[in-house]
Coordinates of C-alpha atoms and ligand atoms in Angstrom, one line a residue:
X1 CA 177.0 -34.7 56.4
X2 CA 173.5 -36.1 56.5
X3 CA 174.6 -39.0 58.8
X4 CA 171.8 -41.7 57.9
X5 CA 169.2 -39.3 57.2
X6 CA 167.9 -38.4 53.9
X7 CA 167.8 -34.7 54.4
X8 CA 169.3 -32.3 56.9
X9 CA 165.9 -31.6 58.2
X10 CA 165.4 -34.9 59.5
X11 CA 168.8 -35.3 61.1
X12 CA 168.5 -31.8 62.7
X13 CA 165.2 -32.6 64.1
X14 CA 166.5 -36.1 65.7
X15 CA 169.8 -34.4 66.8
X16 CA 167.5 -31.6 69.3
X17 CA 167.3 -34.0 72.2
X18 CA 171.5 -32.9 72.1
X19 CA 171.4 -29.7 71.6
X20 CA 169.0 -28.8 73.6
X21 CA 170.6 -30.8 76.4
X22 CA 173.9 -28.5 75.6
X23 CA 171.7 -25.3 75.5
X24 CA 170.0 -26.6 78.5
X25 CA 173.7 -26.9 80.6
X26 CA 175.5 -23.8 79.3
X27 CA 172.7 -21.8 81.6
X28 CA 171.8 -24.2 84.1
X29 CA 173.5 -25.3 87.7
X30 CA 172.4 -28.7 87.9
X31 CA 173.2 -29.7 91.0
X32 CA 171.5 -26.6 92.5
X33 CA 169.1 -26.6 89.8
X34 CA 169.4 -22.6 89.5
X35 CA 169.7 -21.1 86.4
X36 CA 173.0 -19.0 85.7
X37 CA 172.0 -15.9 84.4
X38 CA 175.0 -14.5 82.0
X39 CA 177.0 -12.1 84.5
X40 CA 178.3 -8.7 84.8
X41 CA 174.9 -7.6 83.0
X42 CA 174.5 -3.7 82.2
X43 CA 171.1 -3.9 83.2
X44 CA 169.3 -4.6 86.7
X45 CA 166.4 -7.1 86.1
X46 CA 164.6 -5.5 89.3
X47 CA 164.6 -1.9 87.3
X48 CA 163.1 -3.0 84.2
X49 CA 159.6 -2.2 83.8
X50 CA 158.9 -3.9 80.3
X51 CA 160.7 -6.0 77.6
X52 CA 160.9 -5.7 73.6
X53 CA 161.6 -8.7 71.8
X54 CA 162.5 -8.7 67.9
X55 CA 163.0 -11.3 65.4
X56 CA 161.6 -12.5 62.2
X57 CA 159.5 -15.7 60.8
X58 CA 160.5 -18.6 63.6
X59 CA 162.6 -16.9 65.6
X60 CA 159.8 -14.3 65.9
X61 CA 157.1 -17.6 67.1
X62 CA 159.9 -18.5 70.0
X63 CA 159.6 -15.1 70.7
X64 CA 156.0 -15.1 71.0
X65 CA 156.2 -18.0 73.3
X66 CA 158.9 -16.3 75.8
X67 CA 156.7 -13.6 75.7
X68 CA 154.1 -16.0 77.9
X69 CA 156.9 -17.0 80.5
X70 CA 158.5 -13.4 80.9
X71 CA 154.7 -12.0 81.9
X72 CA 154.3 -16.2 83.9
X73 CA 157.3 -16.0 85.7
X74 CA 159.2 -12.3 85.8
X75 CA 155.8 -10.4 85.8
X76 CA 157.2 -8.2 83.3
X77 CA 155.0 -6.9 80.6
X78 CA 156.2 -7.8 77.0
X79 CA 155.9 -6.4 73.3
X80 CA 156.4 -8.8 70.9
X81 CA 157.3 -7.5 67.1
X82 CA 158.0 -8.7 64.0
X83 CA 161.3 -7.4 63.4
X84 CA 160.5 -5.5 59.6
X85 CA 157.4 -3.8 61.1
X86 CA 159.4 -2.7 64.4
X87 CA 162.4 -0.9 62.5
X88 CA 159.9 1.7 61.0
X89 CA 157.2 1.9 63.3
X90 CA 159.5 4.6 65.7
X91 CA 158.2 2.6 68.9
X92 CA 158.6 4.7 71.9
X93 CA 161.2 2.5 74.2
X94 CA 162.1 3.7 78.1
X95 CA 165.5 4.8 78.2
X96 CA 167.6 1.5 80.3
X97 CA 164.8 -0.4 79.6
X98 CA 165.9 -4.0 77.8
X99 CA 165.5 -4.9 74.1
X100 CA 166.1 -9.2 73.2
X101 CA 167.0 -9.9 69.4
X102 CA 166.4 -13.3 68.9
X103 CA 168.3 -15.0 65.5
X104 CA 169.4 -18.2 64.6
X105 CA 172.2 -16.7 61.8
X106 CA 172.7 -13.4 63.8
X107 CA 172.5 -11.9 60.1
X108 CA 168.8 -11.2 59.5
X109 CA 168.7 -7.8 58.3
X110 CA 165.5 -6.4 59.6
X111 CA 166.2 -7.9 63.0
X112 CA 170.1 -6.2 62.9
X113 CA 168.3 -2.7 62.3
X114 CA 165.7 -3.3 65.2
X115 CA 169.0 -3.9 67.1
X116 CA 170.5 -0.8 66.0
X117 CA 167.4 1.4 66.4
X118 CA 167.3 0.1 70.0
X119 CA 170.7 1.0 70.6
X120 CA 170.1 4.5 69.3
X121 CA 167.2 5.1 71.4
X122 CA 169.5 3.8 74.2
X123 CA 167.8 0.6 75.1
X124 CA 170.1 -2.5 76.7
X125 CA 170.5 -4.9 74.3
X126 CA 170.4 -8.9 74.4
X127 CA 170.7 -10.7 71.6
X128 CA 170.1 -15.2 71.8
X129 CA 171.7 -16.3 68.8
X130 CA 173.1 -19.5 67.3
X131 CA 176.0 -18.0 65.3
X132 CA 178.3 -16.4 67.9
X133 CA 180.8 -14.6 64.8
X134 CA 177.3 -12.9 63.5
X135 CA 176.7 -9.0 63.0
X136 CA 174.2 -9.4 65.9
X137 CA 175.8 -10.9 68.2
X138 CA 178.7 -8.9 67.8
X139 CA 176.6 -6.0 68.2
X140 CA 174.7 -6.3 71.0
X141 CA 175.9 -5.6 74.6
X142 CA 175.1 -9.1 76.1
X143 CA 175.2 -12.4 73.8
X144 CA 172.9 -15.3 75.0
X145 CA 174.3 -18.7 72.6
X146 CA 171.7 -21.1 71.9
X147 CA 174.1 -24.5 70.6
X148 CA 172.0 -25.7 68.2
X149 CA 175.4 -26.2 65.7
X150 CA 175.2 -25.5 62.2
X151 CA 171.9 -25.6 61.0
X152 CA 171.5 -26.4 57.2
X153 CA 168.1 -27.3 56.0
X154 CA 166.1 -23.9 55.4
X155 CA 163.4 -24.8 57.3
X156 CA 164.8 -24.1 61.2
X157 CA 164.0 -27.2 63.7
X158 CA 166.7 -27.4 66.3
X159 CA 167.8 -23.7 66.6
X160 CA 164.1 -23.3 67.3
X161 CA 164.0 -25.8 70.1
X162 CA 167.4 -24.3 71.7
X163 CA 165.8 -20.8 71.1
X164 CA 163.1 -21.7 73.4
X165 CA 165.1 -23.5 75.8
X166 CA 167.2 -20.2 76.6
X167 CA 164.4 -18.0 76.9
X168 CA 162.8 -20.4 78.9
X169 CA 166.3 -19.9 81.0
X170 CA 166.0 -16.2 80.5
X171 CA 162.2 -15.9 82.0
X172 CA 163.3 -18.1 84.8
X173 CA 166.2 -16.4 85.8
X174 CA 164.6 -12.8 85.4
X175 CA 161.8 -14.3 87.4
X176 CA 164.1 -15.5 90.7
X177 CA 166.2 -12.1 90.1
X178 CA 163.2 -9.9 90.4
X179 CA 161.7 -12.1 93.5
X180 CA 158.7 -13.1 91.2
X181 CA 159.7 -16.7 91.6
X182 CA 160.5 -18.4 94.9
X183 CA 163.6 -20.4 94.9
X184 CA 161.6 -23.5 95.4
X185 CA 159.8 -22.3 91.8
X186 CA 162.5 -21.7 90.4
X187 CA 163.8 -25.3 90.9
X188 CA 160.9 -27.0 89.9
X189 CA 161.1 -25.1 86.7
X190 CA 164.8 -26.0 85.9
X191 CA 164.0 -29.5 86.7
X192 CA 161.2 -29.6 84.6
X193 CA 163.6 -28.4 81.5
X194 CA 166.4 -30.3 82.6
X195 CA 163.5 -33.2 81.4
X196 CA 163.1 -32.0 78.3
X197 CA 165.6 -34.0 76.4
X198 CA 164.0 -37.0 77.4
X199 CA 160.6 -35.9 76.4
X200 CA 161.8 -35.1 72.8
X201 CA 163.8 -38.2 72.5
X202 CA 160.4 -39.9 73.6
X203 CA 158.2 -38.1 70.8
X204 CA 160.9 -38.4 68.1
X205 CA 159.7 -42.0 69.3
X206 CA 156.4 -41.6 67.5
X207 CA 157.2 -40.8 64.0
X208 CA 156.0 -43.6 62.1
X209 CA 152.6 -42.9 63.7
X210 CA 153.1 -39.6 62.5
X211 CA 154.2 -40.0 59.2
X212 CA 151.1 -41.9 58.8
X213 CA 148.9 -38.7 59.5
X214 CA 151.4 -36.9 56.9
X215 CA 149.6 -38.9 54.0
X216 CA 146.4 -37.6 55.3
X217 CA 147.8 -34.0 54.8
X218 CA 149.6 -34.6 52.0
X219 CA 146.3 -34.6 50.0
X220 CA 145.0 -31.2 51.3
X221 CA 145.4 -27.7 50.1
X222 CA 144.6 -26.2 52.9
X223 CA 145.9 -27.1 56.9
X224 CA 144.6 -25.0 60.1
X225 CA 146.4 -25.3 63.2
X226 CA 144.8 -24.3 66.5
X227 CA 146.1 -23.5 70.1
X228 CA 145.7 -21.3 72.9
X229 CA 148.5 -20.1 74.9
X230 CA 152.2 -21.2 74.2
X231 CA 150.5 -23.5 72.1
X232 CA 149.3 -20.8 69.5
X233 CA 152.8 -19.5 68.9
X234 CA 153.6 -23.2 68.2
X235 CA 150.5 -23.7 65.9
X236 CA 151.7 -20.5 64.0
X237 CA 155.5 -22.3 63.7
X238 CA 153.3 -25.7 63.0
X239 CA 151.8 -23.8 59.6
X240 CA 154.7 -21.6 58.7
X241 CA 156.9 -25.1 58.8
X242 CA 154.1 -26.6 56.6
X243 CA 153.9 -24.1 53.7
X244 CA 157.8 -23.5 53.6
X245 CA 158.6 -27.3 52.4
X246 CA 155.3 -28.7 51.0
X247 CA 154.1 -25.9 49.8
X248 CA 150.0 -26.3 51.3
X249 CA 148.6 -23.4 52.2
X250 CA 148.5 -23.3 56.2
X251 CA 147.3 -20.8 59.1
X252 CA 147.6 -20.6 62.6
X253 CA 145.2 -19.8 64.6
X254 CA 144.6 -18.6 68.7
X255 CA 141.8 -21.5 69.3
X256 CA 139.4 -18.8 70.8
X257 CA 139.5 -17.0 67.2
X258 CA 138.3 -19.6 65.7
X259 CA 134.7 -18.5 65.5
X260 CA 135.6 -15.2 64.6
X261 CA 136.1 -15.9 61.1
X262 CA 138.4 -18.9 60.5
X263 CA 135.6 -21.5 61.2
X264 CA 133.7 -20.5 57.8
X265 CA 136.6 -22.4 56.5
X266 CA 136.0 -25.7 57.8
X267 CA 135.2 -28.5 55.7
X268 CA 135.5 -32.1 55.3
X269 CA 138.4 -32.1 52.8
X270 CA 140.4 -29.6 55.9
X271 CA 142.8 -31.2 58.3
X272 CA 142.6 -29.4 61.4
X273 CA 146.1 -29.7 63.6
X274 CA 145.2 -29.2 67.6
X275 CA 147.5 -28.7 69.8
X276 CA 146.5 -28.7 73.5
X277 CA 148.3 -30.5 76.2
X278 CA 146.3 -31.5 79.2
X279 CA 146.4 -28.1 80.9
X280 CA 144.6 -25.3 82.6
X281 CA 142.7 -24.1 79.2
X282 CA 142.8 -27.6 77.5
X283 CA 138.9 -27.5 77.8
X284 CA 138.8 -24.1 75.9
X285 CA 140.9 -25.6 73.2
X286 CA 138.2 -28.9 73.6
X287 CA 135.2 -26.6 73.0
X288 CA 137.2 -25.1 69.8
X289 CA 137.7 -28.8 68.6
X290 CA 134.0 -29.9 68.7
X291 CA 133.2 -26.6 66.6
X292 CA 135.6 -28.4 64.3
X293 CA 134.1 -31.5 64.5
X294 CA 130.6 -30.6 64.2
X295 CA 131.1 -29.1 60.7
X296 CA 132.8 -32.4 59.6
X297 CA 136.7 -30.9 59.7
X298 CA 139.2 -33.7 60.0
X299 CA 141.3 -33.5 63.4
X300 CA 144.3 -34.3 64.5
X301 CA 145.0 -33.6 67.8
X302 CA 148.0 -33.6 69.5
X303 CA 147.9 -33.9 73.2
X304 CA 149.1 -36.4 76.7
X305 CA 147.3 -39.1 77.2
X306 CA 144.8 -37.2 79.6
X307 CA 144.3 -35.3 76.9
X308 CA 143.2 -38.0 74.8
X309 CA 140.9 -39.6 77.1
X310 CA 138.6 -36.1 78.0
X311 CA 138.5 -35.4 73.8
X312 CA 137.6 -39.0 72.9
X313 CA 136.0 -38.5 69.5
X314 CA 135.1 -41.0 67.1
X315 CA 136.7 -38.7 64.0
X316 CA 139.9 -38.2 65.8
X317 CA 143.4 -39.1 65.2
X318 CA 145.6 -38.0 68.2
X319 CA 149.3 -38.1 68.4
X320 CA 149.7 -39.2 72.3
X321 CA 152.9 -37.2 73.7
X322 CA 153.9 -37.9 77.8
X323 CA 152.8 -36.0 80.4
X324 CA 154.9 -32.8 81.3
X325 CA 155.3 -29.6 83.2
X326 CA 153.6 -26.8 81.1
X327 CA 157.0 -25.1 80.5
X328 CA 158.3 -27.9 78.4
X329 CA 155.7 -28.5 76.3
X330 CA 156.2 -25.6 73.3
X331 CA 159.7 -27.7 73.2
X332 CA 158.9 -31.1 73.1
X333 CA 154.9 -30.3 70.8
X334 CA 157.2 -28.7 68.3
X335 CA 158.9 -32.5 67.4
X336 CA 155.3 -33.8 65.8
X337 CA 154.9 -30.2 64.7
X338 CA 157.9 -30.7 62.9
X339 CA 157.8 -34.2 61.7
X340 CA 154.5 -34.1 60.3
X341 CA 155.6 -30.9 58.5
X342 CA 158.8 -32.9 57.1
X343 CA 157.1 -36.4 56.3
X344 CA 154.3 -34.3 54.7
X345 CA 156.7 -32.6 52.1
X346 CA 158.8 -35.9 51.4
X347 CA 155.3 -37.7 50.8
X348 CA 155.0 -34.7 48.0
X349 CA 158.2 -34.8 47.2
X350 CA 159.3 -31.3 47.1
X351 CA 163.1 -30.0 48.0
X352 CA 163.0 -30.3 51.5
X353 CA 166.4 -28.9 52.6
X354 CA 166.3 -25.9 49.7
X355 CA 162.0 -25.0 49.3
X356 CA 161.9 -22.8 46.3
X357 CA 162.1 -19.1 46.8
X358 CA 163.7 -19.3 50.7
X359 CA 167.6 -18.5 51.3
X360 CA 168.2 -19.4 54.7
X361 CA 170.0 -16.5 56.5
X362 CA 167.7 -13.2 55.1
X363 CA 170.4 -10.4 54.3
X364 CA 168.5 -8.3 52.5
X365 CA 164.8 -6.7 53.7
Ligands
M6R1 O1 168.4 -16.4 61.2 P1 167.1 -16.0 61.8 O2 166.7 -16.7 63.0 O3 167.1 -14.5 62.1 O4 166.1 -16.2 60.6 C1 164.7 -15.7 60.8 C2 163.8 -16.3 59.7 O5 164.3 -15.9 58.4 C3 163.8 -17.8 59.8 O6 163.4 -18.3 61.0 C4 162.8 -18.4 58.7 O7 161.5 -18.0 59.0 C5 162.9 -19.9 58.6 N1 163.0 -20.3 57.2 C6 161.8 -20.7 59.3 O8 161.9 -22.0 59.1

């Protein structure tokens, strides 16, 4: 059931400020505002020296972004891997050390044998997963649910959101249980998520702005999307949402790459999709930008409203997003990341719900 949307894209993305809220309260103690680790774990967080993370296409980007908060807040190194590449590549793992499958359907077969190779090589396993019946989460010794519901359209929106939301919790909780994080840290970072609802409900706010700046994408062949740290797993998510249901060839880009090769690319006819909150490297990302500018690339930038007064450029359009804790901001970004993607491919007119050549759960490598 659609409810009043046209396609299960858009209701899934205006239904995360709910699941996210229920992801959010499965983990977390509000009135303490500690997170609740899930309990009687075979593992020691304190032991554990590093941490593997496997998944595939969007899963694999939330990944990528936990990866920042596990190093942030639990100081413990992580290695990131596309699930297909990581099942043959014979990684040498620590035995006891701690292997996280992240997986909406919990039936993605490359990411189920990086789960069994782990397993084999005697690795802990925790798998966050949205389906809690699946092969994977069945399989691995501890299950982390994100409660995203069923998602439908191909294109994943809200088990992303939730999938970042309980790694968030995961990094949090890893980080007080290993004494990176103070206690007073730690709360300041729950409270900061427990906000994060409200902040999506608040940027689902801007989507007729947004699908404004989908008609100006809607005529390109070509989209880059730039950011530096969370924010370049998100601008990789940004262009992978783009190609799946409009079909425009889209990359995503670490800002600071930019000039090492990407930037020969820019043009007047290519939109260039910024994403930089006002943060400790938004002036990196600013620099980036005004390479962009200067070679006549159209921008649109998505920041706070800080943000939007130190760019102030006469060629941009900005999509102005509150002010937030850095921790929330790969959740709430990825609602204009997702809405420009969406308004974009219903401005073309393609089969949002069922792109051509995608199957939603991938059973076979
Ligand atoms: O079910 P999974 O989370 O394991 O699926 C992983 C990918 O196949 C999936 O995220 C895919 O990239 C989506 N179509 C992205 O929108």
């Amino acid at each position: 059931d659609k409810g009043n949307h046209r396609h299960f894209m858009a209701k899934e993305i205006h239904e995360q400020p709910e699941v996210v809220s229920h992801t959010l309260t499965s983990f977390i103690d509000m009135v303490g505002e500690t997170i609740r680790l899930p309990e009687d774990l075979p593992f020691d967080w304190k032991d554990l020296n590093r941490l593997t993370i496997s998944a595939c296409g969007t899963a694999s980007f939330a990944s990528m972004i936990a990866k920042y908060w596990f190093e942030r807040y639990a100081r413990l190194p992580v290695e990131v891997d596309i699930a297909s590449e990581f099942r043959y590549r014979e990684a040498p793992l620590d035995k006891g050390g701690l292997s996280i499958f992240v997986s909406q359907s919990g039936e993605t077969a490359d990411t189920l044998a990086a789960l069994r190779y782990c397993k084999e090589q005697g690795q802990h396993t925790l798998a966050v997963v949205n389906v809690p019946t699946s092969t994977i989460a069945r399989e691995a010794e501890v299950m982390v649910r994100t409660l995203a519901g069923p998602e439908i359209g191909v294109a994943s929106t809200k088990a992303f959101t939730c999938q970042l939301a309980a790694l968030a919790g995961l990094a949090i909780g890893a980080g007080k249980a290993r004494g990176t994080l103070s206690a007073a840290e730690e709360s300041e970072l729950v409270h900061a998520l427990i906000e994060a609802p409200r902040l999506m409900a608040e940027a689902l706010r801007l989507e007729h702005e947004i699908e404004t700046f989908s008609r100006d994408l809607a005529k390109a062949s070509d989209v880059l999307y730039l950011g530096r740290g969370t924010s370049y797993p998100l601008s990789l998510e940004g262009a992978l949402k783009l190609k799946e249901i409009s079909y425009i060839h889209a990359e995503g880009y670490a800002a600071g790459e930019l000039k090492h090769g990407p930037i020969a690319l820019i043009d007047e006819t290519m939109p260039v999709v910024v994403i930089a909150p006002f943060d400790a490297i938004f002036e990196k990302t600013v620099s980036n930008m005004q390479e962009v500018a200067a070679r006549g690339g159209r921008i649109i930038l998505i920041t706070d409203a800080k943000g939007a007064e130190a760019a102030a450029m006469a060629t941009l359009k900005t999509i102005v997003l509150p002010e937030m804790p850095a921790v929330v901001t790969p959740i709430v970004y990825s609602v204009p990341i997702q809405l420009l993607a969406y308004h974009t491919a219903v401005i073309i007119g393609t089969d949002v719900d069922q792109p051509r050549n995608l199957a939603k759960s991938v059973t076979v490598e």
